[in-house]
mmCIF file of N, CA and C in Angstrom:
data_model
loop_
_atom_site.group_PDB
_atom_site.id
_atom_site.type_symbol
_atom_site.label_atom_id
_atom_site.label_comp_id
_atom_site.label_asym_id
_atom_site.label_seq_id
_atom_site.Cartn_x
_atom_site.Cartn_y
_atom_site.Cartn_z
ATOM 1 N N MET A 1 0.944 -0.885 -0.326
ATOM 2 C CA MET A 1 -0.024 -0.231 0.301
ATOM 3 C C MET A 1 0.847 1.380 0.290
ATOM 4 N N THR A 2 0.431 2.297 -0.802
ATOM 5 C CA THR A 2 1.215 3.233 -0.736
ATOM 6 C C THR A 2 0.289 5.107 -0.264
ATOM 7 N N THR A 3 0.863 5.813 -0.263
ATOM 8 C CA THR A 3 0.166 6.667 0.061
ATOM 9 C C THR A 3 0.874 7.883 0.083
ATOM 10 N N ASP A 4 0.039 9.071 -0.301
ATOM 11 C CA ASP A 4 0.993 10.355 -0.104
ATOM 12 C C ASP A 4 1.171 11.175 1.490
ATOM 13 N N GLU A 5 0.832 10.884 2.573
ATOM 14 C CA GLU A 5 1.371 11.188 3.441
ATOM 15 C C GLU A 5 1.867 10.993 4.088
ATOM 16 N N PRO A 6 3.199 12.268 4.325
ATOM 17 C CA PRO A 6 4.636 12.805 5.251
ATOM 18 C C PRO A 6 4.616 12.063 5.966
ATOM 19 N N PRO A 7 5.568 11.290 5.790
ATOM 20 C CA PRO A 7 5.680 10.415 7.369
ATOM 21 C C PRO A 7 5.878 12.031 8.978
ATOM 22 N N GLY A 8 5.451 10.766 9.831
ATOM 23 C CA GLY A 8 5.505 11.823 11.070
ATOM 24 C C GLY A 8 4.432 10.943 11.475
ATOM 25 N N PRO A 9 4.121 11.234 13.417
ATOM 26 C CA PRO A 9 3.462 10.501 14.178
ATOM 27 C C PRO A 9 2.005 10.076 14.241
ATOM 28 N N PHE A 10 1.905 11.604 13.321
ATOM 29 C CA PHE A 10 -0.365 11.818 12.953
ATOM 30 C C PHE A 10 -0.498 11.323 11.668
ATOM 31 N N PRO A 11 -2.011 10.315 11.910
ATOM 32 C CA PRO A 11 -2.541 10.501 10.015
ATOM 33 C C PRO A 11 -2.368 11.843 9.725
ATOM 34 N N GLY A 12 -2.224 11.036 8.528
ATOM 35 C CA GLY A 12 -2.001 12.938 7.776
ATOM 36 C C GLY A 12 -0.853 14.167 7.992
ATOM 37 N N GLY A 13 0.428 13.767 8.845
ATOM 38 C CA GLY A 13 0.345 13.983 8.403
ATOM 39 C C GLY A 13 0.391 15.871 9.837
ATOM 40 N N ARG A 14 -0.152 15.967 10.520
ATOM 41 C CA ARG A 14 -1.031 16.934 11.273
ATOM 42 C C ARG A 14 0.003 18.095 12.088
ATOM 43 N N ARG A 15 0.190 19.135 11.418
ATOM 44 C CA ARG A 15 0.987 19.697 12.667
ATOM 45 C C ARG A 15 0.016 20.267 13.905
ATOM 46 N N LEU A 16 -1.079 20.279 14.122
ATOM 47 C CA LEU A 16 -1.959 20.879 14.442
ATOM 48 C C LEU A 16 -2.746 20.332 15.254
ATOM 49 N N LEU A 17 -2.817 20.005 16.422
ATOM 50 C CA LEU A 17 -3.718 18.779 16.500
ATOM 51 C C LEU A 17 -4.892 19.807 17.927
ATOM 52 N N PHE A 18 -6.097 19.649 17.899
ATOM 53 C CA PHE A 18 -6.973 20.449 19.352
ATOM 54 C C PHE A 18 -7.332 18.920 20.197
ATOM 55 N N VAL A 19 -6.991 18.939 21.353
ATOM 56 C CA VAL A 19 -7.721 18.200 22.027
ATOM 57 C C VAL A 19 -9.030 19.146 22.680
ATOM 58 N N THR A 20 -10.064 18.379 23.072
ATOM 59 C CA THR A 20 -11.347 18.957 23.220
ATOM 60 C C THR A 20 -12.607 18.205 24.304
ATOM 61 N N GLY A 21 -12.933 18.129 24.878
ATOM 62 C CA GLY A 21 -13.936 17.801 25.451
ATOM 63 C C GLY A 21 -14.060 18.364 26.242
ATOM 64 N N LYS A 22 -15.616 17.233 27.156
ATOM 65 C CA LYS A 22 -15.769 18.198 28.416
ATOM 66 C C LYS A 22 -15.509 17.849 29.594
ATOM 67 N N GLY A 23 -15.126 18.591 30.746
ATOM 68 C CA GLY A 23 -14.878 18.524 31.589
ATOM 69 C C GLY A 23 -14.669 17.077 32.150
ATOM 70 N N GLY A 24 -12.976 16.397 32.651
ATOM 71 C CA GLY A 24 -13.672 15.352 33.624
ATOM 72 C C GLY A 24 -14.035 13.550 32.464
ATOM 73 N N VAL A 25 -13.573 14.157 31.396
ATOM 74 C CA VAL A 25 -13.229 13.090 30.213
ATOM 75 C C VAL A 25 -12.132 12.376 29.896
ATOM 76 N N GLY A 26 -10.891 13.048 30.459
ATOM 77 C CA GLY A 26 -9.741 13.095 29.931
ATOM 78 C C GLY A 26 -9.102 13.446 28.811
ATOM 79 N N SER A 27 -9.482 14.259 28.156
ATOM 80 C CA SER A 27 -9.361 15.107 27.025
ATOM 81 C C SER A 27 -7.800 15.929 27.692
ATOM 82 N N THR A 28 -7.164 16.395 28.737
ATOM 83 C CA THR A 28 -6.047 16.629 29.268
ATOM 84 C C THR A 28 -5.000 15.944 28.894
ATOM 85 N N SER A 29 -4.867 14.684 29.716
ATOM 86 C CA SER A 29 -4.875 13.195 30.164
ATOM 87 C C SER A 29 -4.287 12.756 28.821
ATOM 88 N N VAL A 30 -4.596 13.123 27.330
ATOM 89 C CA VAL A 30 -5.021 12.408 25.869
ATOM 90 C C VAL A 30 -4.367 13.690 25.176
ATOM 91 N N ALA A 31 -3.836 14.808 25.443
ATOM 92 C CA ALA A 31 -3.266 15.919 25.016
ATOM 93 C C ALA A 31 -1.741 15.789 25.429
ATOM 94 N N ALA A 32 -1.823 15.743 26.957
ATOM 95 C CA ALA A 32 -0.227 14.891 27.403
ATOM 96 C C ALA A 32 0.080 14.368 27.007
ATOM 97 N N ALA A 33 -0.692 12.994 27.038
ATOM 98 C CA ALA A 33 0.535 11.960 25.947
ATOM 99 C C ALA A 33 0.506 12.077 24.363
ATOM 100 N N LEU A 34 -0.205 12.641 23.565
ATOM 101 C CA LEU A 34 0.290 13.229 22.669
ATOM 102 C C LEU A 34 0.957 14.104 22.321
ATOM 103 N N ALA A 35 1.740 15.333 22.818
ATOM 104 C CA ALA A 35 2.636 15.836 23.233
ATOM 105 C C ALA A 35 4.180 15.436 23.209
ATOM 106 N N VAL A 36 4.153 14.162 24.805
ATOM 107 C CA VAL A 36 5.023 13.742 24.728
ATOM 108 C C VAL A 36 5.372 12.466 23.518
ATOM 109 N N HIS A 37 4.220 12.125 23.133
ATOM 110 C CA HIS A 37 4.814 10.773 21.410
ATOM 111 C C HIS A 37 4.628 11.787 20.667
ATOM 112 N N SER A 38 4.429 12.827 20.964
ATOM 113 C CA SER A 38 5.273 13.860 18.826
ATOM 114 C C SER A 38 6.275 14.162 20.105
ATOM 115 N N ALA A 39 7.009 14.726 21.046
ATOM 116 C CA ALA A 39 8.072 15.057 20.473
ATOM 117 C C ALA A 39 9.005 14.067 21.128
ATOM 118 N N ARG A 40 8.343 13.058 21.901
ATOM 119 C CA ARG A 40 9.213 11.102 21.123
ATOM 120 C C ARG A 40 9.668 10.647 19.594
ATOM 121 N N SER A 41 8.452 11.778 19.074
ATOM 122 C CA SER A 41 9.083 11.380 17.155
ATOM 123 C C SER A 41 9.726 12.177 16.362
ATOM 124 N N GLY A 42 10.230 12.635 17.261
ATOM 125 C CA GLY A 42 11.485 13.716 16.449
ATOM 126 C C GLY A 42 10.993 14.846 16.365
ATOM 127 N N LEU A 43 9.080 15.309 16.563
ATOM 128 C CA LEU A 43 8.521 16.600 16.327
ATOM 129 C C LEU A 43 8.864 17.874 17.961
ATOM 130 N N ARG A 44 9.761 19.151 17.841
ATOM 131 C CA ARG A 44 8.961 20.315 19.077
ATOM 132 C C ARG A 44 7.844 20.095 19.030
ATOM 133 N N THR A 45 7.256 20.506 20.345
ATOM 134 C CA THR A 45 6.129 20.554 20.161
ATOM 135 C C THR A 45 5.877 21.623 21.411
ATOM 136 N N LEU A 46 4.577 21.590 21.381
ATOM 137 C CA LEU A 46 4.005 23.339 22.211
ATOM 138 C C LEU A 46 2.407 23.151 22.745
ATOM 139 N N VAL A 47 2.083 22.306 23.576
ATOM 140 C CA VAL A 47 1.509 21.088 24.599
ATOM 141 C C VAL A 47 0.564 23.304 24.532
ATOM 142 N N CYS A 48 -0.645 23.737 24.920
ATOM 143 C CA CYS A 48 -1.212 24.752 25.989
ATOM 144 C C CYS A 48 -3.000 24.323 25.931
ATOM 145 N N GLU A 49 -2.416 24.389 27.586
ATOM 146 C CA GLU A 49 -3.589 24.926 27.696
ATOM 147 C C GLU A 49 -5.285 26.024 28.111
ATOM 148 N N MET A 50 -5.771 26.116 27.705
ATOM 149 C CA MET A 50 -7.125 27.256 27.635
ATOM 150 C C MET A 50 -7.304 27.933 28.223
ATOM 151 N N SER A 51 -7.481 26.823 29.659
ATOM 152 C CA SER A 51 -7.408 28.403 31.069
ATOM 153 C C SER A 51 -6.761 26.674 32.716
ATOM 154 N N GLU A 52 -6.558 27.145 32.874
ATOM 155 C CA GLU A 52 -5.435 26.028 34.367
ATOM 156 C C GLU A 52 -6.186 25.623 34.571
ATOM 157 N N GLY A 53 -5.798 24.048 34.641
ATOM 158 C CA GLY A 53 -7.094 23.245 34.630
ATOM 159 C C GLY A 53 -5.326 21.912 35.381
ATOM 160 N N GLY A 54 -5.634 20.518 34.598
ATOM 161 C CA GLY A 54 -4.779 20.037 35.028
ATOM 162 C C GLY A 54 -2.817 19.281 34.945
ATOM 163 N N LEU A 55 -2.922 20.255 32.934
ATOM 164 C CA LEU A 55 -2.145 19.925 32.800
ATOM 165 C C LEU A 55 -0.666 19.790 32.749
ATOM 166 N N ALA A 56 -0.391 20.164 34.471
ATOM 167 C CA ALA A 56 1.057 20.964 34.727
ATOM 168 C C ALA A 56 1.412 19.338 35.744
ATOM 169 N N ASP A 57 0.260 18.937 36.391
ATOM 170 C CA ASP A 57 0.686 17.329 36.761
ATOM 171 C C ASP A 57 0.383 16.576 36.136
ATOM 172 N N ALA A 58 -0.346 16.525 35.089
ATOM 173 C CA ALA A 58 0.074 15.249 33.509
ATOM 174 C C ALA A 58 1.667 15.402 33.693
ATOM 175 N N LEU A 59 1.760 15.942 33.283
ATOM 176 C CA LEU A 59 2.863 16.475 32.315
ATOM 177 C C LEU A 59 4.361 16.168 34.071
ATOM 178 N N GLY A 60 3.736 16.514 35.185
ATOM 179 C CA GLY A 60 5.126 16.153 35.759
ATOM 180 C C GLY A 60 5.562 17.899 36.331
ATOM 181 N N VAL A 61 5.391 18.556 36.206
ATOM 182 C CA VAL A 61 6.357 20.086 35.924
ATOM 183 C C VAL A 61 5.548 21.156 37.469
ATOM 184 N N ALA A 62 6.173 22.232 37.599
ATOM 185 C CA ALA A 62 5.594 22.719 39.462
ATOM 186 C C ALA A 62 4.517 23.880 38.566
ATOM 187 N N ALA A 63 4.798 24.001 37.445
ATOM 188 C CA ALA A 63 3.126 25.146 37.485
ATOM 189 C C ALA A 63 3.463 25.802 35.992
ATOM 190 N N LEU A 64 2.551 26.437 35.315
ATOM 191 C CA LEU A 64 2.570 26.639 33.296
ATOM 192 C C LEU A 64 1.791 27.918 34.036
ATOM 193 N N GLY A 65 2.738 28.861 32.964
ATOM 194 C CA GLY A 65 1.764 30.500 32.741
ATOM 195 C C GLY A 65 1.803 30.459 31.110
ATOM 196 N N TYR A 66 1.601 31.525 30.870
ATOM 197 C CA TYR A 66 2.028 32.163 29.261
ATOM 198 C C TYR A 66 2.859 31.892 28.435
ATOM 199 N N GLU A 67 4.088 32.168 29.400
ATOM 200 C CA GLU A 67 5.356 31.993 28.974
ATOM 201 C C GLU A 67 5.758 30.305 29.140
ATOM 202 N N PRO A 68 5.953 30.179 28.013
ATOM 203 C CA PRO A 68 5.776 28.518 27.267
ATOM 204 C C PRO A 68 7.736 27.459 29.063
ATOM 205 N N VAL A 69 7.472 27.051 28.637
ATOM 206 C CA VAL A 69 8.105 26.239 30.146
ATOM 207 C C VAL A 69 8.520 24.532 29.354
ATOM 208 N N GLU A 70 9.486 24.150 29.959
ATOM 209 C CA GLU A 70 10.530 23.482 28.021
ATOM 210 C C GLU A 70 10.138 22.436 29.733
ATOM 211 N N VAL A 71 9.709 21.328 28.712
ATOM 212 C CA VAL A 71 9.621 19.604 30.080
ATOM 213 C C VAL A 71 10.542 19.051 30.061
ATOM 214 N N GLU A 72 10.616 18.664 31.318
ATOM 215 C CA GLU A 72 11.640 17.396 31.229
ATOM 216 C C GLU A 72 11.131 16.136 30.958
ATOM 217 N N PHE A 73 11.928 15.383 30.244
ATOM 218 C CA PHE A 73 11.396 14.047 30.663
ATOM 219 C C PHE A 73 12.148 12.868 29.669
ATOM 220 N N GLY A 74 11.531 11.465 30.068
ATOM 221 C CA GLY A 74 13.412 10.660 29.531
ATOM 222 C C GLY A 74 12.616 10.507 28.176
ATOM 223 N N ALA A 75 13.116 10.161 27.303
ATOM 224 C CA ALA A 75 13.585 8.354 25.826
ATOM 225 C C ALA A 75 12.557 7.564 25.856
ATOM 226 N N ALA A 76 11.537 7.001 25.380
ATOM 227 C CA ALA A 76 10.982 5.632 25.466
ATOM 228 C C ALA A 76 12.062 4.573 25.588
ATOM 229 N N GLU A 77 11.679 3.192 26.153
ATOM 230 C CA GLU A 77 12.923 2.323 26.268
ATOM 231 C C GLU A 77 13.637 1.982 24.479
ATOM 232 N N GLY A 78 14.943 2.536 24.187
ATOM 233 C CA GLY A 78 15.420 1.904 22.355
ATOM 234 C C GLY A 78 15.020 3.303 21.935
ATOM 235 N N SER A 79 14.821 4.564 22.298
ATOM 236 C CA SER A 79 14.875 4.958 21.062
ATOM 237 C C SER A 79 15.883 6.277 21.423
ATOM 238 N N GLU A 80 15.965 7.441 20.094
ATOM 239 C CA GLU A 80 16.271 8.156 20.943
ATOM 240 C C GLU A 80 16.260 9.471 21.086
ATOM 241 N N PRO A 81 16.429 10.863 22.355
ATOM 242 C CA PRO A 81 16.423 11.593 23.013
ATOM 243 C C PRO A 81 14.993 12.183 22.708
ATOM 244 N N PRO A 82 14.187 12.674 22.844
ATOM 245 C CA PRO A 82 13.207 13.763 22.649
ATOM 246 C C PRO A 82 13.921 14.781 22.434
ATOM 247 N N VAL A 83 12.946 15.714 21.069
ATOM 248 C CA VAL A 83 13.807 17.202 19.877
ATOM 249 C C VAL A 83 13.234 18.339 21.500
ATOM 250 N N GLY A 84 11.885 18.047 21.811
ATOM 251 C CA GLY A 84 11.927 18.939 22.776
ATOM 252 C C GLY A 84 10.380 19.248 23.413
ATOM 253 N N LEU A 85 9.397 20.035 24.768
ATOM 254 C CA LEU A 85 8.835 19.400 24.885
ATOM 255 C C LEU A 85 8.412 20.634 25.371
ATOM 256 N N TRP A 86 6.970 21.791 24.853
ATOM 257 C CA TRP A 86 7.015 22.546 25.730
ATOM 258 C C TRP A 86 5.750 22.585 26.154
ATOM 259 N N ALA A 87 5.423 23.801 27.071
ATOM 260 C CA ALA A 87 3.911 23.599 27.437
ATOM 261 C C ALA A 87 3.909 25.209 28.483
ATOM 262 N N MET A 88 1.882 25.640 27.953
ATOM 263 C CA MET A 88 2.002 26.792 28.483
ATOM 264 C C MET A 88 0.646 26.862 28.792
ATOM 265 N N VAL A 89 0.046 27.584 29.291
ATOM 266 C CA VAL A 89 -1.512 28.201 29.880
ATOM 267 C C VAL A 89 -1.915 29.360 29.409
ATOM 268 N N MET A 90 -3.083 29.373 28.270
ATOM 269 C CA MET A 90 -3.763 30.179 27.706
ATOM 270 C C MET A 90 -3.697 31.514 28.697
ATOM 271 N N ASP A 91 -3.562 33.077 28.433
ATOM 272 C CA ASP A 91 -3.868 33.936 28.708
ATOM 273 C C ASP A 91 -4.305 34.512 28.026
ATOM 274 N N THR A 92 -5.631 35.084 27.818
ATOM 275 C CA THR A 92 -6.007 35.483 26.707
ATOM 276 C C THR A 92 -5.787 36.915 26.256
ATOM 277 N N GLU A 93 -6.052 38.284 27.400
ATOM 278 C CA GLU A 93 -5.305 39.127 27.592
ATOM 279 C C GLU A 93 -3.868 39.524 26.954
ATOM 280 N N ALA A 94 -3.213 38.652 27.973
ATOM 281 C CA ALA A 94 -1.934 38.699 27.557
ATOM 282 C C ALA A 94 -1.578 38.419 25.995
ATOM 283 N N ALA A 95 -2.647 37.245 25.683
ATOM 284 C CA ALA A 95 -2.316 37.315 23.668
ATOM 285 C C ALA A 95 -3.588 38.420 23.156
ATOM 286 N N ALA A 96 -4.257 38.329 23.450
ATOM 287 C CA ALA A 96 -4.787 39.691 22.650
ATOM 288 C C ALA A 96 -3.746 41.031 22.345
ATOM 289 N N HIS A 97 -3.362 41.644 23.612
ATOM 290 C CA HIS A 97 -2.197 42.271 23.915
ATOM 291 C C HIS A 97 -0.880 42.359 23.069
ATOM 292 N N GLU A 98 -0.530 40.893 23.366
ATOM 293 C CA GLU A 98 0.752 40.833 22.435
ATOM 294 C C GLU A 98 0.965 40.820 20.967
ATOM 295 N N TYR A 99 -0.623 40.632 19.992
ATOM 296 C CA TYR A 99 -1.203 40.697 18.418
ATOM 297 C C TYR A 99 -0.788 41.675 18.741
ATOM 298 N N LEU A 100 -1.769 42.832 19.175
ATOM 299 C CA LEU A 100 -1.906 43.438 19.146
ATOM 300 C C LEU A 100 -0.545 44.703 18.470
ATOM 301 N N SER A 101 0.123 44.852 19.766
ATOM 302 C CA SER A 101 1.322 45.202 19.963
ATOM 303 C C SER A 101 2.491 44.644 18.648
ATOM 304 N N ARG A 102 2.757 43.854 18.314
ATOM 305 C CA ARG A 102 3.055 43.087 17.175
ATOM 306 C C ARG A 102 2.492 43.531 15.701
ATOM 307 N N LEU A 103 1.105 43.454 15.712
ATOM 308 C CA LEU A 103 0.834 43.997 14.409
ATOM 309 C C LEU A 103 0.281 45.368 13.829
ATOM 310 N N LEU A 104 0.477 45.723 14.841
ATOM 311 C CA LEU A 104 0.592 47.890 15.501
ATOM 312 C C LEU A 104 1.992 48.234 15.707
ATOM 313 N N HIS A 105 2.616 47.642 15.972
ATOM 314 C CA HIS A 105 4.764 47.568 16.066
ATOM 315 C C HIS A 105 4.537 49.303 16.695
ATOM 316 N N VAL A 106 3.605 49.292 17.419
ATOM 317 C CA VAL A 106 4.298 49.678 18.318
ATOM 318 C C VAL A 106 3.714 49.101 20.273
ATOM 319 N N PRO A 107 4.625 50.152 21.312
ATOM 320 C CA PRO A 107 4.426 49.209 22.741
ATOM 321 C C PRO A 107 2.905 50.192 23.017
ATOM 322 N N LEU A 108 2.399 48.855 23.674
ATOM 323 C CA LEU A 108 0.949 49.447 23.873
ATOM 324 C C LEU A 108 0.304 49.765 25.841
ATOM 325 N N PRO A 109 -0.115 50.113 26.342
ATOM 326 C CA PRO A 109 0.234 50.445 28.085
ATOM 327 C C PRO A 109 -0.509 48.869 28.291
ATOM 328 N N GLY A 110 -0.572 48.037 29.261
ATOM 329 C CA GLY A 110 -0.479 47.632 29.825
ATOM 330 C C GLY A 110 -1.487 46.243 30.556
ATOM 331 N N SER A 111 -2.730 47.513 29.967
ATOM 332 C CA SER A 111 -4.103 46.652 29.885
ATOM 333 C C SER A 111 -5.081 47.177 28.849
ATOM 334 N N LEU A 112 -5.541 46.438 28.536
ATOM 335 C CA LEU A 112 -6.310 46.781 26.989
ATOM 336 C C LEU A 112 -7.570 47.252 27.231
#
């Protein structure tokens, strides 16, 4: 069987994945597992939680904020060391501020 899919850890060579679900169904655990799998597959990976929840605990880090932090973890047995995994929590006000500042090419006041 042949395929036109580029090599990669996910079907269709996807580069952006969204994991959604109502609270308590395991979406944070699935997102963390996919992020670790992606990094172990040789891809630089950023996993972003939309509101503070359990991602820090799932990845074994102390706390997450708007600035990405590198997550330290070991390679799967018999595989190469992971390329890199970063995690963060979305801050919509900070993101809007950063976006507008870049769009307008001027520094903006502290709050919008």
